[in-house]
PDB file of N, CA, C and O in Angstrom:
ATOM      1  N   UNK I   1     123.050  57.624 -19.671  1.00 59.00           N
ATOM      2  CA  UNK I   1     123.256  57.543 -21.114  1.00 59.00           C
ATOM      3  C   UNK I   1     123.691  56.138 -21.489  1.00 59.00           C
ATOM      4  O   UNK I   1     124.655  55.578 -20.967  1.00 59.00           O
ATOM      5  N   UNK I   2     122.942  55.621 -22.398  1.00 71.00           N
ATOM      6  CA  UNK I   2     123.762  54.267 -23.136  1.00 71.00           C
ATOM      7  C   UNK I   2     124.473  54.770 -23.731  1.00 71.00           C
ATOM      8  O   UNK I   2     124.778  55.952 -23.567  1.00 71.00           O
ATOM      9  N   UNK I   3     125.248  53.535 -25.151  1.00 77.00           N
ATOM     10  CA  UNK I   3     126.130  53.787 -25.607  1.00 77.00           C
ATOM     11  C   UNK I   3     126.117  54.144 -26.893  1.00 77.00           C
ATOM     12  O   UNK I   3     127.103  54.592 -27.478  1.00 77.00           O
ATOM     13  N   UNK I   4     124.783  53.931 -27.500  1.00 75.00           N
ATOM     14  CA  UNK I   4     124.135  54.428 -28.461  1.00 75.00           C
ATOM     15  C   UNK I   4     123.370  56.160 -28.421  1.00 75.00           C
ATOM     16  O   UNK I   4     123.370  56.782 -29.484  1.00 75.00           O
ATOM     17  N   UNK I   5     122.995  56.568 -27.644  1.00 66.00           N
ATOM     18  CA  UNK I   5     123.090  57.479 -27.392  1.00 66.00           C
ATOM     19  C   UNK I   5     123.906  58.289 -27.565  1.00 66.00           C
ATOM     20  O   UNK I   5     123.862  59.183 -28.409  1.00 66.00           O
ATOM     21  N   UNK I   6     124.893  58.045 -26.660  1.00 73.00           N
ATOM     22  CA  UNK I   6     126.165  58.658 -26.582  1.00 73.00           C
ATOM     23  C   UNK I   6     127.137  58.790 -28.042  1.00 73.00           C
ATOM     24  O   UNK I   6     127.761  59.833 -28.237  1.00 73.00           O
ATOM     25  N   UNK I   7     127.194  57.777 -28.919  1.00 76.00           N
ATOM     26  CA  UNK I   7     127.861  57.765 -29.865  1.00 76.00           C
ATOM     27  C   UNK I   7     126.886  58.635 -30.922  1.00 76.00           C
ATOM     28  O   UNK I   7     127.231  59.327 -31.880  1.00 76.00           O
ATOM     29  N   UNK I   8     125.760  58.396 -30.484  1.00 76.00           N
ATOM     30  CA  UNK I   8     124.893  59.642 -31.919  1.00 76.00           C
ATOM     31  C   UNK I   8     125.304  60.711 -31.829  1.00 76.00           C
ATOM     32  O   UNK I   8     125.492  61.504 -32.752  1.00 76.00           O
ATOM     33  N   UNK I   9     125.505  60.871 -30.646  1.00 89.00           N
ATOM     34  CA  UNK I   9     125.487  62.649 -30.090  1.00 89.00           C
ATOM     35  C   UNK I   9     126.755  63.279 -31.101  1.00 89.00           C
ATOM     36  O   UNK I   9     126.866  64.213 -31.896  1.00 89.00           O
ATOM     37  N   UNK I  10     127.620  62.194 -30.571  1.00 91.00           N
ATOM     38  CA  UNK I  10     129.297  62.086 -30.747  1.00 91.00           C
ATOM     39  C   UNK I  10     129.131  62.783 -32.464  1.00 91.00           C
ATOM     40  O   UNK I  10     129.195  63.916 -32.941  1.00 91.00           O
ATOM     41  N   UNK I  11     128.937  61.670 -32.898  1.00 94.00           N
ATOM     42  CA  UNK I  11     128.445  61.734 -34.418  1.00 94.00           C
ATOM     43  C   UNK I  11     128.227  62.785 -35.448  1.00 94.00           C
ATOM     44  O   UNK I  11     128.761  63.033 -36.529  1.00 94.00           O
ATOM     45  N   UNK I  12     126.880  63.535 -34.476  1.00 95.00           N
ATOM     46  CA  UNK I  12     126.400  64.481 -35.018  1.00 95.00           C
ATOM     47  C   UNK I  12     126.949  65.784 -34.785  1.00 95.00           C
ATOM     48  O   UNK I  12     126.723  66.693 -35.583  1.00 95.00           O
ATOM     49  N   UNK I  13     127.904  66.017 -33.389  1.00 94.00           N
ATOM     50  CA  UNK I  13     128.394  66.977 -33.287  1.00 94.00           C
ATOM     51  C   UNK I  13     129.657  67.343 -34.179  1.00 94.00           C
ATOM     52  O   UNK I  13     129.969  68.435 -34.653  1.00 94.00           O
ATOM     53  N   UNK I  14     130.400  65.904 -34.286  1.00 95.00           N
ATOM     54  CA  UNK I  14     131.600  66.076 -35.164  1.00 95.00           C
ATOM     55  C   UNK I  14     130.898  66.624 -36.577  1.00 95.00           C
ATOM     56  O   UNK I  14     130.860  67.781 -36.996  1.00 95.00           O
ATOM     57  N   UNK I  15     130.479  65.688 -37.034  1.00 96.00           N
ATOM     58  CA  UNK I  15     130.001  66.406 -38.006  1.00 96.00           C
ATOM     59  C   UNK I  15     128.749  67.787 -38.275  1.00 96.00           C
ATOM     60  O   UNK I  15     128.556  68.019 -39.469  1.00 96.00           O
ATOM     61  N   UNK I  16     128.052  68.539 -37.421  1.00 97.00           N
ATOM     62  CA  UNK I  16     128.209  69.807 -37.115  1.00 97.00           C
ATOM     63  C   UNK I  16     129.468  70.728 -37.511  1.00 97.00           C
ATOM     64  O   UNK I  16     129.503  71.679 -38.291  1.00 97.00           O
ATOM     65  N   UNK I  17     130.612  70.086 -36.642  1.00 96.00           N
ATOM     66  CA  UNK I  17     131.433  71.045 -36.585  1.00 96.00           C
ATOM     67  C   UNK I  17     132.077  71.159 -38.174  1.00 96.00           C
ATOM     68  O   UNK I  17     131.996  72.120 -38.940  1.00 96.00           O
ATOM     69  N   UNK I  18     132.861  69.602 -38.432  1.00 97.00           N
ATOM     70  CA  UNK I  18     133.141  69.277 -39.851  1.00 97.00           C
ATOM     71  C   UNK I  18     132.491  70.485 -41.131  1.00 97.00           C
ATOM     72  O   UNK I  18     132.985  71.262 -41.949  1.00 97.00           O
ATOM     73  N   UNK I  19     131.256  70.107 -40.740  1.00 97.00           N
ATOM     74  CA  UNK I  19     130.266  71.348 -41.521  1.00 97.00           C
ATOM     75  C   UNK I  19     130.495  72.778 -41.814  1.00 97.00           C
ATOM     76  O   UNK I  19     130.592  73.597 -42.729  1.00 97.00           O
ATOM     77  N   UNK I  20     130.532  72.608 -40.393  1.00 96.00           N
ATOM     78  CA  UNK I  20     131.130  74.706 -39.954  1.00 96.00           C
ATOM     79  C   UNK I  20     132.023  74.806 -40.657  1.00 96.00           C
ATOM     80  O   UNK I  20     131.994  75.483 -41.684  1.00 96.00           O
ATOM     81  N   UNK I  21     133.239  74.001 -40.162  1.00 96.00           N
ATOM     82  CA  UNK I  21     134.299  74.572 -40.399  1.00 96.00           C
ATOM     83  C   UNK I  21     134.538  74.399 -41.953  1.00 96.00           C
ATOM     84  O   UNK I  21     135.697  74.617 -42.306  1.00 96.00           O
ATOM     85  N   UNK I  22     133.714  74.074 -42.859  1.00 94.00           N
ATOM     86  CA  UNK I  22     133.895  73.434 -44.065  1.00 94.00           C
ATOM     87  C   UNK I  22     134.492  72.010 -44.730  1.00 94.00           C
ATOM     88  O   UNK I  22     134.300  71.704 -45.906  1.00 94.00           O
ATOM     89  N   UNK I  23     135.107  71.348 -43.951  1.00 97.00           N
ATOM     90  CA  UNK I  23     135.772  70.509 -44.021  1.00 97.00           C
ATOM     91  C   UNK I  23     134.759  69.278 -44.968  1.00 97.00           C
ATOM     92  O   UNK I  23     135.090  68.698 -46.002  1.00 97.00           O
ATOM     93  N   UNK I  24     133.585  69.167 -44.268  1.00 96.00           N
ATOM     94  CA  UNK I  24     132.591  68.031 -45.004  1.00 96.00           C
ATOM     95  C   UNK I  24     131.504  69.399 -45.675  1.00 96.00           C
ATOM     96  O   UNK I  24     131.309  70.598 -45.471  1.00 96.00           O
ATOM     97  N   UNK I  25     130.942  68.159 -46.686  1.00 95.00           N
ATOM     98  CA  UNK I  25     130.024  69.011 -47.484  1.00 95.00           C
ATOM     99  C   UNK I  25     128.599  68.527 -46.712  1.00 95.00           C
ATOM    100  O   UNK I  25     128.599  67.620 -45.880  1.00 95.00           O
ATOM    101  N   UNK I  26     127.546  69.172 -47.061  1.00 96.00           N
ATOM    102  CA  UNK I  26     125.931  68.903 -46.593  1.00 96.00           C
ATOM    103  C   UNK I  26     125.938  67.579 -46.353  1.00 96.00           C
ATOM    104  O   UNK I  26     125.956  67.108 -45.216  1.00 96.00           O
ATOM    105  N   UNK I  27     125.924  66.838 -47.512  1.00 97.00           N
ATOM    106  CA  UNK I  27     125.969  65.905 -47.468  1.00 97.00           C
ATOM    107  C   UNK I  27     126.787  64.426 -47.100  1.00 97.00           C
ATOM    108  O   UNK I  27     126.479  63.246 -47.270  1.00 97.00           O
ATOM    109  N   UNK I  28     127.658  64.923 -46.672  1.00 97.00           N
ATOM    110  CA  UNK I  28     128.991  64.190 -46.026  1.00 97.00           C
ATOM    111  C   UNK I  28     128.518  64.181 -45.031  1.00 97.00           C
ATOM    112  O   UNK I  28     128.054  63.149 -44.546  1.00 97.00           O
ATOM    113  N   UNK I  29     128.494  65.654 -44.270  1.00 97.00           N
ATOM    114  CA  UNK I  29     128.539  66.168 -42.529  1.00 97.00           C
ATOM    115  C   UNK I  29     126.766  65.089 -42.353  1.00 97.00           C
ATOM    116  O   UNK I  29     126.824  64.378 -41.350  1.00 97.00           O
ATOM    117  N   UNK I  30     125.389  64.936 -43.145  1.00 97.00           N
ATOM    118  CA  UNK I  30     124.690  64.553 -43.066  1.00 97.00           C
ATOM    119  C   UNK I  30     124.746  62.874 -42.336  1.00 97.00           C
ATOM    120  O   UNK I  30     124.207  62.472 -41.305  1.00 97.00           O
ATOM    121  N   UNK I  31     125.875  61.919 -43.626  1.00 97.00           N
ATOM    122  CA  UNK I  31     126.007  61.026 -43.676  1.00 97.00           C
ATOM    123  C   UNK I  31     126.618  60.605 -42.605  1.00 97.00           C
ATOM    124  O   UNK I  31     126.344  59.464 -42.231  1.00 97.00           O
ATOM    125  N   UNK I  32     127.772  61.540 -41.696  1.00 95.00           N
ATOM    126  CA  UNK I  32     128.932  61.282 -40.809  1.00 95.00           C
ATOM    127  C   UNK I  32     127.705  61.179 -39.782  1.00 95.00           C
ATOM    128  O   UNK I  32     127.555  60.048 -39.319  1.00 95.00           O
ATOM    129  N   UNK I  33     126.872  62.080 -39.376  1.00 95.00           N
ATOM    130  CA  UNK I  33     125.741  61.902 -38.769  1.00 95.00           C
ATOM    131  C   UNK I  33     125.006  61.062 -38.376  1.00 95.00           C
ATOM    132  O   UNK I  33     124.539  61.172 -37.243  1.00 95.00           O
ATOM    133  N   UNK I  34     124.779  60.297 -38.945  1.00 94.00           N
ATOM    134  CA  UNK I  34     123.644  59.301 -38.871  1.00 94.00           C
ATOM    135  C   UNK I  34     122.106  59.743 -39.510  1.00 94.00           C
ATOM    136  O   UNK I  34     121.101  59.137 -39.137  1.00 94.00           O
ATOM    137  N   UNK I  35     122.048  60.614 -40.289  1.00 95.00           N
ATOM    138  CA  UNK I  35     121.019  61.480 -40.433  1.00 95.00           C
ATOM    139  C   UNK I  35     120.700  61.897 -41.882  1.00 95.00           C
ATOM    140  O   UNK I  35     121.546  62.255 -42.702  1.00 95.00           O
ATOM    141  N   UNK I  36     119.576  61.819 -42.062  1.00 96.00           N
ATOM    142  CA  UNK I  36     119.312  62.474 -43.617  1.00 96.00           C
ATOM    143  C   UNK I  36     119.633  64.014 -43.607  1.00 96.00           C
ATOM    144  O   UNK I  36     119.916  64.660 -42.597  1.00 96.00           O
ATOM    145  N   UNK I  37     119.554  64.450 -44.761  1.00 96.00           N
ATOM    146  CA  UNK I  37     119.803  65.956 -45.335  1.00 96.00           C
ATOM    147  C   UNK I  37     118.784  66.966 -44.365  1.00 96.00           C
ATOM    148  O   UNK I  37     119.317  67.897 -43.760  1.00 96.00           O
ATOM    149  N   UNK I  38     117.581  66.783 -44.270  1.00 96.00           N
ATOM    150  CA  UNK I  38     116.343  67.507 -43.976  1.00 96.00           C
ATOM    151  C   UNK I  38     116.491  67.316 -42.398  1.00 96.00           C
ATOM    152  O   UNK I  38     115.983  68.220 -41.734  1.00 96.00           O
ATOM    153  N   UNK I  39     117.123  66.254 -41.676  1.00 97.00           N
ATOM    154  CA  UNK I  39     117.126  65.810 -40.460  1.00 97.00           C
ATOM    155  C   UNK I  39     118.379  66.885 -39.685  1.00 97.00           C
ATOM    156  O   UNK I  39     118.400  67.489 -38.613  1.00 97.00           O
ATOM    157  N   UNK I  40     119.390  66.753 -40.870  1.00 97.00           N
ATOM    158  CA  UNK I  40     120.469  67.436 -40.499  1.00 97.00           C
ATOM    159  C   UNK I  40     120.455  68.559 -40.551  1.00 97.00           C
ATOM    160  O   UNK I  40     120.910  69.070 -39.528  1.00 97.00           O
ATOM    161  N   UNK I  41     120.024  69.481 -41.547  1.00 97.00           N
ATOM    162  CA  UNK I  41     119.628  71.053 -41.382  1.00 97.00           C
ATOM    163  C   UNK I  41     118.954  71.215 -40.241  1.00 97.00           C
ATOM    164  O   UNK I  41     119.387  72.113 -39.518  1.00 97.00           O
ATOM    165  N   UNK I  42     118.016  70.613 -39.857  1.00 97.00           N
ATOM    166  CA  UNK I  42     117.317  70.874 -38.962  1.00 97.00           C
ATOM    167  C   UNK I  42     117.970  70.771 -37.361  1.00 97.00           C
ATOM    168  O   UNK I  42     117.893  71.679 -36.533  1.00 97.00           O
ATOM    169  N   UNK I  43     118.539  69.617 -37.172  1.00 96.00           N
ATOM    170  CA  UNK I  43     119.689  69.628 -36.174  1.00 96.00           C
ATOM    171  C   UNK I  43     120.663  71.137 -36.150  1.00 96.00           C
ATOM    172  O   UNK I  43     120.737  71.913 -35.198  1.00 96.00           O
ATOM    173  N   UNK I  44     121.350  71.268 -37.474  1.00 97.00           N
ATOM    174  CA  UNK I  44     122.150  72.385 -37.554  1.00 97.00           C
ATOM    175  C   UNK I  44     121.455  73.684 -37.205  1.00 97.00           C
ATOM    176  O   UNK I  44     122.021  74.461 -36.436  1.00 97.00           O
ATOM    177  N   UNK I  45     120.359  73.957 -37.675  1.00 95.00           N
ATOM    178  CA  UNK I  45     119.874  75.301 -37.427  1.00 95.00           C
ATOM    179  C   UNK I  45     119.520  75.131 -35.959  1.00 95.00           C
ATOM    180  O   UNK I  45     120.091  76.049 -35.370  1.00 95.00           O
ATOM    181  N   UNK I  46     119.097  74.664 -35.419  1.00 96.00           N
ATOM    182  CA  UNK I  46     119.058  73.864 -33.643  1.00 96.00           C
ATOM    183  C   UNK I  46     120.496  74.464 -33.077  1.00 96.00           C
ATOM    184  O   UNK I  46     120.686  75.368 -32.264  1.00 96.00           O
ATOM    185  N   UNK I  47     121.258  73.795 -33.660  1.00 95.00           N
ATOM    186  CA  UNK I  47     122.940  74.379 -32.873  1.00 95.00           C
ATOM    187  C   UNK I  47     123.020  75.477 -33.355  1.00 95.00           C
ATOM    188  O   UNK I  47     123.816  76.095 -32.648  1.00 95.00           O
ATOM    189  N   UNK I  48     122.459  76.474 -34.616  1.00 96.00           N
ATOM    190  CA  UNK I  48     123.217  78.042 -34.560  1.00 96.00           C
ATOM    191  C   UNK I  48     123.791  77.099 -35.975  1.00 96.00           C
ATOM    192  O   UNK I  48     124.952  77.385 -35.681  1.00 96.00           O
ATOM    193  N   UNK I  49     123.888  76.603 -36.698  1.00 96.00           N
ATOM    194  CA  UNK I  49     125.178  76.799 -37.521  1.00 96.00           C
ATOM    195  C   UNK I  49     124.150  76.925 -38.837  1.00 96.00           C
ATOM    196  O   UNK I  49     123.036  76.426 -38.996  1.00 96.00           O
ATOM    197  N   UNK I  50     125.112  77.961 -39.908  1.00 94.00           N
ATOM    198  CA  UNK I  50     124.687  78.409 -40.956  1.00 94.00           C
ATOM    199  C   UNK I  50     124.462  77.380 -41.996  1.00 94.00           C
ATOM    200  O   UNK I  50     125.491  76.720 -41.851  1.00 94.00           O
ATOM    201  N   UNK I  51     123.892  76.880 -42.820  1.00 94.00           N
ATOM    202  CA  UNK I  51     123.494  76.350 -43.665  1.00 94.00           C
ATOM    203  C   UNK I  51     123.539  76.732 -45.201  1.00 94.00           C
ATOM    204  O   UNK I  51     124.015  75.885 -45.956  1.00 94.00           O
ATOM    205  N   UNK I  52     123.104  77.883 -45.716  1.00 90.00           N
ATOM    206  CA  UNK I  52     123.363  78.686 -47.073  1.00 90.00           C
ATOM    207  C   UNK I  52     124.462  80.068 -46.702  1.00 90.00           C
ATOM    208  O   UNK I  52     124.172  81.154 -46.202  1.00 90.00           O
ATOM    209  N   UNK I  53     125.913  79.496 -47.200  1.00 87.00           N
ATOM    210  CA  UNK I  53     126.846  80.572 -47.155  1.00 87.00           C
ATOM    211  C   UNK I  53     126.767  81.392 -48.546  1.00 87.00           C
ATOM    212  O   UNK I  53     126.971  80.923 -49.666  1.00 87.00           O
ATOM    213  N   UNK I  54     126.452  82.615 -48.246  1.00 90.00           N
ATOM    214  CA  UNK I  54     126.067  83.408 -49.450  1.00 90.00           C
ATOM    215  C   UNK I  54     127.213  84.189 -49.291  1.00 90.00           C
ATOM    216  O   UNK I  54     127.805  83.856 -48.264  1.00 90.00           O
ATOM    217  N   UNK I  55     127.819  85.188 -49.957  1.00 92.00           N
ATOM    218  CA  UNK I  55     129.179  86.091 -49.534  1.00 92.00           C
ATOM    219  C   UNK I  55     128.035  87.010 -50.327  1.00 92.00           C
ATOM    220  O   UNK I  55     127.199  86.710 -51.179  1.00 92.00           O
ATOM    221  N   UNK I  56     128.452  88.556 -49.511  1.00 93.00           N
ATOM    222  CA  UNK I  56     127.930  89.406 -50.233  1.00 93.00           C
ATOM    223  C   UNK I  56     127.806  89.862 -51.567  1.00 93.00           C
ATOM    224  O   UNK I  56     126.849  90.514 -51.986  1.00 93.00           O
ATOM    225  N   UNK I  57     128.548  89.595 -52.064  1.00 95.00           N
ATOM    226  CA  UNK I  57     129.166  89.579 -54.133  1.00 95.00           C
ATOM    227  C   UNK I  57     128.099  88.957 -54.678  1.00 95.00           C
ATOM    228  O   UNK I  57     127.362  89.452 -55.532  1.00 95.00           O
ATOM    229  N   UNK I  58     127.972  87.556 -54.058  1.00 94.00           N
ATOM    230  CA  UNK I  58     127.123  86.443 -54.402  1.00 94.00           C
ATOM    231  C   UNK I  58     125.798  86.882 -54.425  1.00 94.00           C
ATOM    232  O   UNK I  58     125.145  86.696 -55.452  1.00 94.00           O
ATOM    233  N   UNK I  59     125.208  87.528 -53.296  1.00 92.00           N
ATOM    234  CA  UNK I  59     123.810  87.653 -52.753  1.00 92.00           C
ATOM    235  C   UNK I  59     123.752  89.314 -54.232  1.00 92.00           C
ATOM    236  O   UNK I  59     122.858  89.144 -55.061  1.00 92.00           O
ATOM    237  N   UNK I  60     124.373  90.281 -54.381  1.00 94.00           N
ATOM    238  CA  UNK I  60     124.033  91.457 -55.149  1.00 94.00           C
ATOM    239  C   UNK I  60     124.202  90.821 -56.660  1.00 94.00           C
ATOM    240  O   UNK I  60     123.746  91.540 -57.548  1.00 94.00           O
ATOM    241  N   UNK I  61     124.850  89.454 -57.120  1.00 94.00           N
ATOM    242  CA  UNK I  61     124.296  89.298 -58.244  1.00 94.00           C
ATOM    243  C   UNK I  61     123.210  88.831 -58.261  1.00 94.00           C
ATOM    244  O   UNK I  61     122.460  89.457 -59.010  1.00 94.00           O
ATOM    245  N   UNK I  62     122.671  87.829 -57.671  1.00 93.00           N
ATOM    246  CA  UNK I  62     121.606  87.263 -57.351  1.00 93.00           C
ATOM    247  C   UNK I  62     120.542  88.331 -57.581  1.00 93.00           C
ATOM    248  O   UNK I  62     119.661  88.285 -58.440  1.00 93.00           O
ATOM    249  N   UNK I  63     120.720  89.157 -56.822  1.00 93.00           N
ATOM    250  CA  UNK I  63     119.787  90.185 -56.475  1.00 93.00           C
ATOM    251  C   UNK I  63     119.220  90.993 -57.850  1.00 93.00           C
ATOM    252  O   UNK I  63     118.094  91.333 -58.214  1.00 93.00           O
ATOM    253  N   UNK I  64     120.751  91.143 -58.503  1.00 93.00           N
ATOM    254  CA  UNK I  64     120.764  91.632 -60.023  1.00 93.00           C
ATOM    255  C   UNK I  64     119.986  91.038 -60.894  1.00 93.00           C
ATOM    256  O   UNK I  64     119.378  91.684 -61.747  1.00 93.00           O
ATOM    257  N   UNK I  65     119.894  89.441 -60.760  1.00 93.00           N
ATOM    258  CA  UNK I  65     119.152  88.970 -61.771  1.00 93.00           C
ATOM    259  C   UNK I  65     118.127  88.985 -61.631  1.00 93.00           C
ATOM    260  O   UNK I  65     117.403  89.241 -62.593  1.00 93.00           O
ATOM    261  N   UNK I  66     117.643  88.746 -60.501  1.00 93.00           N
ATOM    262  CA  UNK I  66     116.482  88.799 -59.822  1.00 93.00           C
ATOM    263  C   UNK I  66     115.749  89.931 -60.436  1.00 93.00           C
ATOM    264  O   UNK I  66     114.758  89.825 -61.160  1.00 93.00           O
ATOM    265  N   UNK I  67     116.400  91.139 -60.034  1.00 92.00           N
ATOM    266  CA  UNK I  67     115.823  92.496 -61.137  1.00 92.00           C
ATOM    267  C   UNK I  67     115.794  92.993 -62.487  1.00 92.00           C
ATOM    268  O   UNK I  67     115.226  94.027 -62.840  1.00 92.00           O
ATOM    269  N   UNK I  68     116.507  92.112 -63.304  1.00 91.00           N
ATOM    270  CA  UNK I  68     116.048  91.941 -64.416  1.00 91.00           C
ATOM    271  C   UNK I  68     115.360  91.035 -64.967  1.00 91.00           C
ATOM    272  O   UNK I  68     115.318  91.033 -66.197  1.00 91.00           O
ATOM    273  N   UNK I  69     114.686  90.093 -64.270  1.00 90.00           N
ATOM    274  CA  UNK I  69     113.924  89.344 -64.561  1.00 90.00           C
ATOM    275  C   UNK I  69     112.084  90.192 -64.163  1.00 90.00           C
ATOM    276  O   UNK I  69     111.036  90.237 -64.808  1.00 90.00           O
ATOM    277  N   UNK I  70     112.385  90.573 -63.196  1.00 88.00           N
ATOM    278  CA  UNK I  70     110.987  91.256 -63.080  1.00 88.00           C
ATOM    279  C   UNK I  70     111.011  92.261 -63.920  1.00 88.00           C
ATOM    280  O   UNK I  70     109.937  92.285 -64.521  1.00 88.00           O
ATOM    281  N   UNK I  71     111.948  93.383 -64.367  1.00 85.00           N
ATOM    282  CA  UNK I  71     111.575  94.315 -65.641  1.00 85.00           C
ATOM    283  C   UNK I  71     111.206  93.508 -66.565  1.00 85.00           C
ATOM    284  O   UNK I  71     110.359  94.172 -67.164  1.00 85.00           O
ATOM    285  N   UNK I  72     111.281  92.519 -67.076  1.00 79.00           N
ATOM    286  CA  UNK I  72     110.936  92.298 -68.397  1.00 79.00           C
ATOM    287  C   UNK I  72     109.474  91.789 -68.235  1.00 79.00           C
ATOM    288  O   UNK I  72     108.776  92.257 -69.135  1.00 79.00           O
ATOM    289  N   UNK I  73     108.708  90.900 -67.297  1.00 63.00           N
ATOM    290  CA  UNK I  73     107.986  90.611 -67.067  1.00 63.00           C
ATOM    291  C   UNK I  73     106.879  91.884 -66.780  1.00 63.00           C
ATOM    292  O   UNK I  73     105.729  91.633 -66.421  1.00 63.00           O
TER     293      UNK I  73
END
């Protein structure tokens, strides 16, 4: 391993975790990275880590509107 290498890795894992744990936003944990937005999801879904935190409450309104938008249509 060089040392560039080694420090990307570094990089991207902290900010992975940063991510998880909430601490940085998409775009923070992206930047801490070395990495664009699209680069970094893609890394993240690679390690397992979630990307769209929906809470269930969230996802049945959603869902709600969702179904009143197709009745009317």
């Amino acid at each position: 391993f060089d040392d560039t290498l080694l420090e990307s890795g570094v990089r991207l894992s902290l900010g992975l975790k940063l991510f998880d744990d909430g601490t940085l936003s998409l775009a923070q944990a992206a930047k801490l990275s070395g990495v664009g937005i699209e680069a970094f999801v893609e890394r993240a879904g690679a390690a397992g880590v979630t990307i769209v935190r929906t809470t269930p409450e969230e996802l049945d309104e959603e869902l709600g509107v969702i179904a009143q938008h197709s009745r009317r249509g």
